[in-house]
Short mmCIF file of C-alpha atoms and ligand atoms in Angstrom, two decimals:
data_model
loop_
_atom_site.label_atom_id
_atom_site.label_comp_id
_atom_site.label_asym_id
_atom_site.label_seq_id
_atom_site.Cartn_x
_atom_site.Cartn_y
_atom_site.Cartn_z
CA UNK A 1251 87.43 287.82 -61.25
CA UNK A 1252 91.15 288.93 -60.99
CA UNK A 1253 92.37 291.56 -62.90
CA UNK A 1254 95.49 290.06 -64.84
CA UNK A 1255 95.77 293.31 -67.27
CA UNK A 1256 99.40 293.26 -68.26
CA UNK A 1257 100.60 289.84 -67.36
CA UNK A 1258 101.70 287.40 -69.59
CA UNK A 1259 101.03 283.79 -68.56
CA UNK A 1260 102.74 281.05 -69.81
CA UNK A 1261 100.49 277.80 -70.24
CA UNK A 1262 102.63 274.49 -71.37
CA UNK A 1263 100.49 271.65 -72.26
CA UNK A 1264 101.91 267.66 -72.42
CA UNK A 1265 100.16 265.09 -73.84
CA UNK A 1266 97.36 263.90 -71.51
CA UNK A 1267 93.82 263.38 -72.14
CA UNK A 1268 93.51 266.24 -69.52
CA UNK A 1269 94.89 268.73 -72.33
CA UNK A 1270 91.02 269.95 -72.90
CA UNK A 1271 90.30 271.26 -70.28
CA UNK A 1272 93.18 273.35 -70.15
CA UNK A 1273 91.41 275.05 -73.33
CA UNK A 1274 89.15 276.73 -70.45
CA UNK A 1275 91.93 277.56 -68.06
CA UNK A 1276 93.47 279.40 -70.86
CA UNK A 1277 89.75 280.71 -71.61
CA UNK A 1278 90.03 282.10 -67.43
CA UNK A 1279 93.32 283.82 -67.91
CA UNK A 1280 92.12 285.88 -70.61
CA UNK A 1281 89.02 286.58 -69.25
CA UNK A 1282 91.14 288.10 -66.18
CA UNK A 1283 93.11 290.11 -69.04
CA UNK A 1284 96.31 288.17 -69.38
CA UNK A 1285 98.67 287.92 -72.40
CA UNK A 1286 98.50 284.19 -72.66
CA UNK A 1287 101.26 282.18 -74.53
CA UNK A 1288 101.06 278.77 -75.25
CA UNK A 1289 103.67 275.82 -75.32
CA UNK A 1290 102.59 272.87 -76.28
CA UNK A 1291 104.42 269.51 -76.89
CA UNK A 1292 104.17 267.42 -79.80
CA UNK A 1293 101.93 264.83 -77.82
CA UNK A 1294 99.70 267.57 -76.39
CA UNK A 1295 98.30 268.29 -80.24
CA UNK A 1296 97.07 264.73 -80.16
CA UNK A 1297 94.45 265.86 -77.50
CA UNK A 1298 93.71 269.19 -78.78
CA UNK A 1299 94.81 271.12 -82.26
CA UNK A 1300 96.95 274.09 -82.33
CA UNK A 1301 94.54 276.17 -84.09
CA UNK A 1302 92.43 275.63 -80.86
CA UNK A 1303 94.75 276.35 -78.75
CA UNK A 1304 95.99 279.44 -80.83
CA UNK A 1305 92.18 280.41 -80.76
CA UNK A 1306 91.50 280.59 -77.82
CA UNK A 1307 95.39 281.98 -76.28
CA UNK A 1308 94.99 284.63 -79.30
CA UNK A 1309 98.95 284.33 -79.78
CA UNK A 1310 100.89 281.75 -81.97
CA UNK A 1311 100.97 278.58 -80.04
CA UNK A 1312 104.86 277.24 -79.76
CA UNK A 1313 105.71 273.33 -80.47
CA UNK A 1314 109.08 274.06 -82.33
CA UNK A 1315 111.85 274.69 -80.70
CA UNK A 1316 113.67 276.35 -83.54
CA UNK A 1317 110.61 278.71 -84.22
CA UNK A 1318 113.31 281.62 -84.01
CA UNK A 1319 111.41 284.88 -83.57
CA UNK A 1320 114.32 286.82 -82.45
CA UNK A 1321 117.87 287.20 -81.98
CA UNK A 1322 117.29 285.16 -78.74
CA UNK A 1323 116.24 281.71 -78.84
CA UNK A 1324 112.78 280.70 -78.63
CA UNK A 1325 113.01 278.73 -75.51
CA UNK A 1326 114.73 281.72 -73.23
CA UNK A 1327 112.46 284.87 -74.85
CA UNK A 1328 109.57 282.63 -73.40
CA UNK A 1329 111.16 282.00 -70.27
CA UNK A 1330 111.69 285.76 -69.84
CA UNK A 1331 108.68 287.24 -71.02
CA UNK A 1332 106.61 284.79 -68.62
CA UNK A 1333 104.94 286.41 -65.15
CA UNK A 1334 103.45 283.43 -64.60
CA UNK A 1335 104.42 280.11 -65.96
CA UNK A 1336 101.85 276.73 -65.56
CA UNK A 1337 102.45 273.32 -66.88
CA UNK A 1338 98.80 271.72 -67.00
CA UNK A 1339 98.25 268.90 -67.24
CA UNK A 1340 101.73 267.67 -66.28
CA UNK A 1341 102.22 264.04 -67.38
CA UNK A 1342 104.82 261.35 -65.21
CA UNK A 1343 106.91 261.46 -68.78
CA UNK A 1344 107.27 265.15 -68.76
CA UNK A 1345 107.88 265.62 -64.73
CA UNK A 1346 110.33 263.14 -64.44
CA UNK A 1347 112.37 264.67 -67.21
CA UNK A 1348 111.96 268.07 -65.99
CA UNK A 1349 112.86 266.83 -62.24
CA UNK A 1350 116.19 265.72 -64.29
CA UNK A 1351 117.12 267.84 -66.73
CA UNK A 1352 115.93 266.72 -69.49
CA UNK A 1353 115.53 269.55 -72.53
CA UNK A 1354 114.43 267.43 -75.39
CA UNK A 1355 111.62 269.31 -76.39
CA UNK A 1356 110.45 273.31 -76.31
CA UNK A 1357 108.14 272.79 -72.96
CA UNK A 1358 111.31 271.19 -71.03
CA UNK A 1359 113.76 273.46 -72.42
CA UNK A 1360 111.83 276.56 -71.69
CA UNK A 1361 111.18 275.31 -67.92
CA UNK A 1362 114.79 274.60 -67.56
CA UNK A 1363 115.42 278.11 -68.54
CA UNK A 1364 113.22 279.79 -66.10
CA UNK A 1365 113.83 280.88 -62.95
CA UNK A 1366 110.89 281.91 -61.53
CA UNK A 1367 108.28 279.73 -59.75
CA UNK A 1368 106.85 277.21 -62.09
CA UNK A 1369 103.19 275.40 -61.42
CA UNK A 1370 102.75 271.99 -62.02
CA UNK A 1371 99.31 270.44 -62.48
CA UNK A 1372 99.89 266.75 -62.69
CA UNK A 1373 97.19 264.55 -64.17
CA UNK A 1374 97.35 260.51 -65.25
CA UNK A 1375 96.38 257.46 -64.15
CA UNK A 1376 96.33 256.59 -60.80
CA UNK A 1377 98.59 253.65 -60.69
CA UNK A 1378 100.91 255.94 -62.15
CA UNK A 1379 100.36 258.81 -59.98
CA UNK A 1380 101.16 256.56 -56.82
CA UNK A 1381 104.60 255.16 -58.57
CA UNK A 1382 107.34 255.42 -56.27
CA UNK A 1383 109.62 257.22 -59.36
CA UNK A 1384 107.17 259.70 -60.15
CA UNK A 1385 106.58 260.83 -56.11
CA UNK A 1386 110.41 260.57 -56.08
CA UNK A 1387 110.90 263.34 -59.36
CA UNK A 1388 108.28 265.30 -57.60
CA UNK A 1389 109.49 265.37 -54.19
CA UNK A 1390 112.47 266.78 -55.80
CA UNK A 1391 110.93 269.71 -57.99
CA UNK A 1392 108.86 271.04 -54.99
CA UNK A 1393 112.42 271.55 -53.31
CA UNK A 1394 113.04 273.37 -55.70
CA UNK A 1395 111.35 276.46 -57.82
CA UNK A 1396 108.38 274.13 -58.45
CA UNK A 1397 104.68 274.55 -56.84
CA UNK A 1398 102.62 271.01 -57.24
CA UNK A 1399 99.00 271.18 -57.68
CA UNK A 1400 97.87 267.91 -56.71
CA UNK A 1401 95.33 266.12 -58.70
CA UNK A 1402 92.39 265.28 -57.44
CA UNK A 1403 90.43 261.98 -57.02
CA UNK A 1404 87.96 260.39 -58.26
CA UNK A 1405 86.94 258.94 -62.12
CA UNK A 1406 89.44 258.99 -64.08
CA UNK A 1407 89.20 258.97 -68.45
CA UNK A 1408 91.66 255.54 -68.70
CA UNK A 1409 88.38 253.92 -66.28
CA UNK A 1410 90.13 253.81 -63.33
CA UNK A 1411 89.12 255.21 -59.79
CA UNK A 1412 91.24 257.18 -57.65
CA UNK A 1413 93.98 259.98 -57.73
CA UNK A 1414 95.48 261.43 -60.51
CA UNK A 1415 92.68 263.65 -61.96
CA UNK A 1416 93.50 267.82 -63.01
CA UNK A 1417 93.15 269.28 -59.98
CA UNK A 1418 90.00 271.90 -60.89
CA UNK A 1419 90.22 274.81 -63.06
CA UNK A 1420 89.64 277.58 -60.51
CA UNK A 1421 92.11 275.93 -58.26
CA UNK A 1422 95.04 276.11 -60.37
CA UNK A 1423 93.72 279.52 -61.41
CA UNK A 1424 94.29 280.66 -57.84
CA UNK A 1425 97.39 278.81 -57.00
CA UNK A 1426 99.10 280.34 -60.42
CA UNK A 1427 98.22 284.27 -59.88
CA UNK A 1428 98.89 285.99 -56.45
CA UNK A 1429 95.44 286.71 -55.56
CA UNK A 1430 95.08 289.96 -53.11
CA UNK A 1431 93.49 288.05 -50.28
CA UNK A 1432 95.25 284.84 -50.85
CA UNK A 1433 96.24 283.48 -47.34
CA UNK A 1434 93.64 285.63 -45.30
CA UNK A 1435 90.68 284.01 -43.22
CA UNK A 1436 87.64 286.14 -43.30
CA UNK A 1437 84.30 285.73 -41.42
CA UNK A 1438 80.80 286.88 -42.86
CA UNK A 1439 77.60 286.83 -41.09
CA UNK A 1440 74.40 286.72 -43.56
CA UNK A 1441 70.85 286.60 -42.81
CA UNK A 1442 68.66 287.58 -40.32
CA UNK A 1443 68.72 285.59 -36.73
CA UNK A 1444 65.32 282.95 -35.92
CA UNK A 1445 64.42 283.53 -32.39
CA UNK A 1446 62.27 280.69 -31.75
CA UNK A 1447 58.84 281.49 -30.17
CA UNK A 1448 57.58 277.84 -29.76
CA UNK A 1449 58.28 274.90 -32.10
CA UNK A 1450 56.62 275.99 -34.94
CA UNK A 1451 56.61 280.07 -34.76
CA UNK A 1452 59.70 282.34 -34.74
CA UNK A 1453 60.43 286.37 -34.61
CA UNK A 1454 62.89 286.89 -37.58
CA UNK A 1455 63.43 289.99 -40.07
CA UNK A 1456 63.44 290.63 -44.01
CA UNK A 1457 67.27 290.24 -44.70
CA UNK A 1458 67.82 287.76 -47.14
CA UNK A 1459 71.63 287.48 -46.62
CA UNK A 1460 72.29 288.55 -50.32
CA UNK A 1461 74.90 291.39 -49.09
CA UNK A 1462 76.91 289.06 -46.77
CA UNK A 1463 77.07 285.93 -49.99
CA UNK A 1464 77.83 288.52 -52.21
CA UNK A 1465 80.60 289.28 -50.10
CA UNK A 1466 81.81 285.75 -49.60
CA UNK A 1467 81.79 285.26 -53.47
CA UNK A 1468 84.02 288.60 -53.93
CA UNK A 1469 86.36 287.33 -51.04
CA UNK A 1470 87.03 283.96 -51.85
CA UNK A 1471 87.54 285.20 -56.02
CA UNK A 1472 90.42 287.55 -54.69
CA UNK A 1473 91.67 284.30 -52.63
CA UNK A 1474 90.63 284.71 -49.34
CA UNK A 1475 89.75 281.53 -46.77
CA UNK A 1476 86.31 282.11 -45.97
CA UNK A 1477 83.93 281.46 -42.99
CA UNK A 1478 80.06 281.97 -44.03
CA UNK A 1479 77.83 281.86 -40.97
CA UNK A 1480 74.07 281.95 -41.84
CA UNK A 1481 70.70 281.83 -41.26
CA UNK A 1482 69.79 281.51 -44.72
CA UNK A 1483 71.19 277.73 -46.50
CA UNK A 1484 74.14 278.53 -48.70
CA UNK A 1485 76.73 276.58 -50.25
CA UNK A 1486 79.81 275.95 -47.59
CA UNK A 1487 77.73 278.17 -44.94
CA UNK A 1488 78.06 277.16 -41.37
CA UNK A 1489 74.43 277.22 -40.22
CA UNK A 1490 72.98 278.85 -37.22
CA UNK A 1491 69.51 280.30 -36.03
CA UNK A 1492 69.66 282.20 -33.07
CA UNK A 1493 71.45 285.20 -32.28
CA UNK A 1494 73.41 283.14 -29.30
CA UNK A 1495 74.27 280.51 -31.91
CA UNK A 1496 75.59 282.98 -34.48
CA UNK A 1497 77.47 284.66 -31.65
CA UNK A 1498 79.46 281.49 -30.07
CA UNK A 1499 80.32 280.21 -33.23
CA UNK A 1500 81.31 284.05 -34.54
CA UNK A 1501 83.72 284.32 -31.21
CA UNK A 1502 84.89 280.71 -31.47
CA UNK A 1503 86.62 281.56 -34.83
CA UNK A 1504 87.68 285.17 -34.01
CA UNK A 1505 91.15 284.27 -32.87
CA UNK A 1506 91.91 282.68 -36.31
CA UNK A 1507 90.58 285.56 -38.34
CA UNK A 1508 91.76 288.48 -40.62
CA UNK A 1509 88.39 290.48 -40.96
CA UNK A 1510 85.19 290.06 -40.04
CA UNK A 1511 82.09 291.17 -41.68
CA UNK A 1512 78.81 291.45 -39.69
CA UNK A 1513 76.30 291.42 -42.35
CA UNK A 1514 73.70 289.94 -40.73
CA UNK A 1515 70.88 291.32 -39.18
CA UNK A 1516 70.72 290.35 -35.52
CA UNK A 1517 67.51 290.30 -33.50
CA UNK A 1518 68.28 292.91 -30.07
CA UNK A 1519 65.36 290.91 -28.34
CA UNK A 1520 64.62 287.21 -27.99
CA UNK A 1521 61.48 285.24 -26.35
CA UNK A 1522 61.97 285.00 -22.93
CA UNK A 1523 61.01 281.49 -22.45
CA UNK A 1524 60.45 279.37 -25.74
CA UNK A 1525 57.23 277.33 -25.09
CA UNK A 1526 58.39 273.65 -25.60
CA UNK A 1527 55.15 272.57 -27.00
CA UNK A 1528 52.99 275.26 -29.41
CA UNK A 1529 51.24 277.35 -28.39
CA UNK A 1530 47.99 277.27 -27.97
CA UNK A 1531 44.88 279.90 -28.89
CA UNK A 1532 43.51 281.13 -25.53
CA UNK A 1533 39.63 281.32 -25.54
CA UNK A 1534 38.33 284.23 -24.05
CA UNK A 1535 41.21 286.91 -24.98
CA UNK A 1536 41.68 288.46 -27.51
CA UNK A 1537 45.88 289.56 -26.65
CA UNK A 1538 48.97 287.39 -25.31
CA UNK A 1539 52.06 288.90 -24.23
CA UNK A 1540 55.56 287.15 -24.87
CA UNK A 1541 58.56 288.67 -22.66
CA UNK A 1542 61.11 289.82 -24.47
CA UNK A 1543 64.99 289.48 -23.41
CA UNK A 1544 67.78 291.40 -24.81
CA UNK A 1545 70.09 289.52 -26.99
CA UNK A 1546 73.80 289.75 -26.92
CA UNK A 1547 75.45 292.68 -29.08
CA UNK A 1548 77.42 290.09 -31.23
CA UNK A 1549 79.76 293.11 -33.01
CA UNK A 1550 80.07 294.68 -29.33
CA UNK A 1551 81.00 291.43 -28.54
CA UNK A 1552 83.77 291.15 -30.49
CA UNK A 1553 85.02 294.76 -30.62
CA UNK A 1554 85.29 293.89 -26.96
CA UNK A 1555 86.94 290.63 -27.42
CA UNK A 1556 91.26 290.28 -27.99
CA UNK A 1557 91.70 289.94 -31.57
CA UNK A 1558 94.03 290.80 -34.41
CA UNK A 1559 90.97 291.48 -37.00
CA UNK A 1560 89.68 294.83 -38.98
CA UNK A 1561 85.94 294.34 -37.58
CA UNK A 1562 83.61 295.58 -39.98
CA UNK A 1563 79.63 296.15 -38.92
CA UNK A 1564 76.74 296.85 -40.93
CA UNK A 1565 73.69 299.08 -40.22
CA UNK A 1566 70.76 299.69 -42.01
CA UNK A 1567 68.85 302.87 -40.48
CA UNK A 1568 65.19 304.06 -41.82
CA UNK A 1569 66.24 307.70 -41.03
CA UNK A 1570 69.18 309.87 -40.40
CA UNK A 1571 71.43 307.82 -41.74
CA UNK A 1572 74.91 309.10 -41.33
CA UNK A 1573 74.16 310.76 -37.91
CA UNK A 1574 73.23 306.98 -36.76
CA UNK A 1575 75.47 305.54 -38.27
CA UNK A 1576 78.42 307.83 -37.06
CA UNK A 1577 77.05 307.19 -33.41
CA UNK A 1578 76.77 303.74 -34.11
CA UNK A 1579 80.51 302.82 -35.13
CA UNK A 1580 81.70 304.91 -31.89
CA UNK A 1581 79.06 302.87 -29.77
CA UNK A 1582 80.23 299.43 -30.98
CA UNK A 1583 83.61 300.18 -31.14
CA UNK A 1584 84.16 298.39 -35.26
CA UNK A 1585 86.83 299.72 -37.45
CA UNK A 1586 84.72 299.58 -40.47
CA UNK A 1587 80.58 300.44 -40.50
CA UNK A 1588 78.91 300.00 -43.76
CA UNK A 1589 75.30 301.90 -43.63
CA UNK A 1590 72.65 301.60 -45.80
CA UNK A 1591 69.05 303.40 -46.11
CA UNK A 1592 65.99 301.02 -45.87
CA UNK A 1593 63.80 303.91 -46.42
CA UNK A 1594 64.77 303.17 -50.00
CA UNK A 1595 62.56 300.59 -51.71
CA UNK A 1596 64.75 300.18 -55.16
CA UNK A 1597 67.88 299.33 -52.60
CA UNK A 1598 69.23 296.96 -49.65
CA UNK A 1599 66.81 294.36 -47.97
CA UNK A 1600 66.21 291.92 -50.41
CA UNK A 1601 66.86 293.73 -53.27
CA UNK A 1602 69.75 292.86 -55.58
CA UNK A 1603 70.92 295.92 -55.29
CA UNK A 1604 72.56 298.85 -52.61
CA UNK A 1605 73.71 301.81 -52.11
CA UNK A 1606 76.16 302.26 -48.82
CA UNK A 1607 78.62 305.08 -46.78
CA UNK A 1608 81.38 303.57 -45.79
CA UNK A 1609 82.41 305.09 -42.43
CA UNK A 1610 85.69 304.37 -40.94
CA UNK A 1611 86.64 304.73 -37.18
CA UNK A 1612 88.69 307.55 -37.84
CA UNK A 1613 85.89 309.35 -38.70
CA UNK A 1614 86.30 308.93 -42.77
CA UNK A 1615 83.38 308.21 -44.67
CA UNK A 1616 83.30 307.32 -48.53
CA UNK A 1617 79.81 306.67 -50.61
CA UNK A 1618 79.33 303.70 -53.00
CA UNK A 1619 76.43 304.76 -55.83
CA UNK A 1620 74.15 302.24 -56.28
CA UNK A 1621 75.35 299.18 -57.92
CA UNK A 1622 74.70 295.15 -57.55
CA UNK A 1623 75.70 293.78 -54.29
CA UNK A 1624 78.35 291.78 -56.17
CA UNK A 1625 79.94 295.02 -57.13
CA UNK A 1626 79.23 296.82 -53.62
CA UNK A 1627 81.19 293.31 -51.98
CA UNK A 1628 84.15 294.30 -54.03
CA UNK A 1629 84.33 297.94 -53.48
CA UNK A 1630 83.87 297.57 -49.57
CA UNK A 1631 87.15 294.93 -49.88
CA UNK A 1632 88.54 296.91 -51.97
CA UNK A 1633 88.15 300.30 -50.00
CA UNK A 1634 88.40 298.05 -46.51
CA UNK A 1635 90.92 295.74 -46.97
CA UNK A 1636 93.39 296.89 -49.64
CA UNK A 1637 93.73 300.60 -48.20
CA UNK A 1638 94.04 298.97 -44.47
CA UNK A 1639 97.52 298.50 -43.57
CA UNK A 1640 96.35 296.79 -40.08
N1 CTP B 166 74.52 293.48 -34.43
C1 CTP B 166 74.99 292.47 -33.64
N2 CTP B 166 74.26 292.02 -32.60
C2 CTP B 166 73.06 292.57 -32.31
C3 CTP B 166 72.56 293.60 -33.13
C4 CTP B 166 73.31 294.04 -34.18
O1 CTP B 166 76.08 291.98 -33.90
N3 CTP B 166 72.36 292.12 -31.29
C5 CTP B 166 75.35 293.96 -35.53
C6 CTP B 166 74.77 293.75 -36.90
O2 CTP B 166 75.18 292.53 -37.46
C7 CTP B 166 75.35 294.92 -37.67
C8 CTP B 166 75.51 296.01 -36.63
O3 CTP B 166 75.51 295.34 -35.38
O4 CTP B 166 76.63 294.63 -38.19
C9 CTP B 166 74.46 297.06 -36.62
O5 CTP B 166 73.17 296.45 -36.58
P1 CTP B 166 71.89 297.34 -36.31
O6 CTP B 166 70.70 296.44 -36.26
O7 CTP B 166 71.85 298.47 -37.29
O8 CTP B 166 72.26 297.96 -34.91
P2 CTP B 166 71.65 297.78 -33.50
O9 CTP B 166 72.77 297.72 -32.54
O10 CTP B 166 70.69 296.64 -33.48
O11 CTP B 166 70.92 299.16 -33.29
P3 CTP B 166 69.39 299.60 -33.60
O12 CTP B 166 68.66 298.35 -34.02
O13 CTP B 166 68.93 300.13 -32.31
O14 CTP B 166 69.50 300.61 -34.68
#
């Protein structure tokens, strides 16, 4: 998760049935290390108490707006303390006076007062939603310094059907904090290729694809757009088998992306002819020989094809590690080569947990102790893609 140490985000709750859930969005910021401050109006406290809300933000809530707690008024020391200011949920009564001026309450005043980018989670009814007036008032606040989260659809609490539920919790976390990655497209490979011997039989290898959906997880929490190609069936992956599949749909989306990340292990050979039907046992031998075929070098591939991405390789090498490793980056021509020892039995394939050398293509390597994958994904970003000025 994001590190929000030293932020202060401003949550304003209206009065919507939606105000509970904003209990855990508050719940994320501070998990992330935020200062959280809370406005709520008076019709907010009739979905959730202030001693909940003060609970959970660990800081008085504000309702009042002559709470004076110093020489300034309430309303603008809240508008200037705020990094980050979020109105969820945002109800058609409370958008329509904001998208005219209205100050009658703390919430309104405050957001009239601030000049920063405010986000707007709208949730109500869907009838609502869809009035004319409403799409009017918020037509004109996203011309101006407001960011809309839409709702989403689907059930909503009043019974009906359709748009106007809170958008989800981790999306308006996102939207609200400026996420490292936010905006980038990356690509990850996972698993290890199928290279189909006849219907039924395949050679494959031991990688589970752990390393490359750790990585996905750690790139799409610091905001990136991600592209999961595997072998192995994860959530949102794109699936392939082969090491011809993985590699057309790999260069298909090359042209759109920031980084790739080949984490998966690729089979060099393939069957020379897959049998259509099985295979059958021969009587009277004891050995059959299938013809192997090189497969294509899918990082080589890319290194070699125009992009605008920092390539980043894996290896995993049984013995002399960085001296293969170093020869490998030069051979394939990646920016980035993350090698790992498979000599090891507490680390890499399968396990939960690695230890890597990062080597970069100007010869630099840096070591990563062992750790869980998770936290290996976020050092390699971290090391790869926040140092990398490319
Ligand atoms: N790789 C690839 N296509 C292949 C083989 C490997 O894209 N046909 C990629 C892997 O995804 C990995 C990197 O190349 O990111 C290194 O893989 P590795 O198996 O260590 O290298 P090989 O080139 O196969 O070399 P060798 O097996 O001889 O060590």
């Amino acid at each position: 998760m994001y590190n929000l140490n030293g932020k202060t985000i401003l949550v304003g709750i209206t009065g919507g049935i939606a105000a509970y859930k904003v209990c855990e969005l508050i719940r994320m910021y501070k998990r992330a290390g935020a200062n959280v401050k809370v406005i709520a109006t008076p019709n907010a406290l009739n979905f959730v108490t202030k001693l909940t809300l003060q609970n959970l933000s660990q800081n008085n809530v504000a309702v009042d707006e002559f709470d004076v707690e110093d020489y300034k008024p309430e309303h603008i020391s809240l508008a200037d303390e705020a990094d980050i200011f979020v109105i969820a949920p945002a109800t058609a009564n409370t958008i329509s006076k904001l998208a005219n001026g209205i100050c009658d309450n703390l919430l309104t005043s405050v957001a009239c007062a601030y000049t920063k980018t405010i986000y707007l989670a709208p949730a109500m009814n869907c009838n609502m939603w869809e009035n004319k007036i409403i799409q009017e008032n918020l037509k004109k606040l996203s011309g101006l310094n407001y960011k809309i989260i839409e709702p989403e659809s689907g059930f909503l609490a009043c019974g009906y059907e359709g748009k106007g539920r809170l958008s989800d919790l981790e999306t308006i976390f996102n939207a609200t904090v400026d996420l490292p990655l936010k905006g980038k497209k990356i690509l990850i490979t996972a698993g290890g290729t199928i290279e189909e011997i006849d219907p039924v039989r395949y050679i494959s290898n031991y990688s589970s694809g752990k390393m490359g959906f750790a990585l996905a997880k750690a790139a799409h929490d610091l905001g990136a757009d991600v592209t999961l190609v595997s072998t192995v069936a994860h959530e949102n992956a794109i699936m392939v088998k082969s090491a011809e599949e993985m590699q057309n749909v790999v260069l298909k989306n090359l042209p759109a992306q920031d980084a790739v990340f080949m984490a998966a292990a690729v089979a060099d050979y393939r069957v020379k002819d897959i049998a259509r039907q099985k295979l059958k046992k021969v009587d009277g031998t004891d050995e059959i020989t299938l013809t192997l075929v090189k497969n294509p070098d899918i990082l080589k591939s890319i290194c070699e094809t125009e992009h605008s991405a920092i390539i980043v390789g894996f290896c995993a090498e049984s013995e002399n590690l960085l001296a293969n490793a170093k020869e490998k980056i030069t051979k394939k021509g990646c920016d980035y080569l993350i090698a790992n020892d498979i000599s090891r039995k507490d680390i890499g394939f399968g396990s939960d947990e690695n230890e890597v050398h990062i080597l970069s293509s100007d010869g630099g390597i840096e070591k990563i102790e062992k750790t869980s994958k998770e936290n290996i994904a976020k050092e390699i970003l971290k090391k790869i893609w926040l140092t990398n000025t490319k």
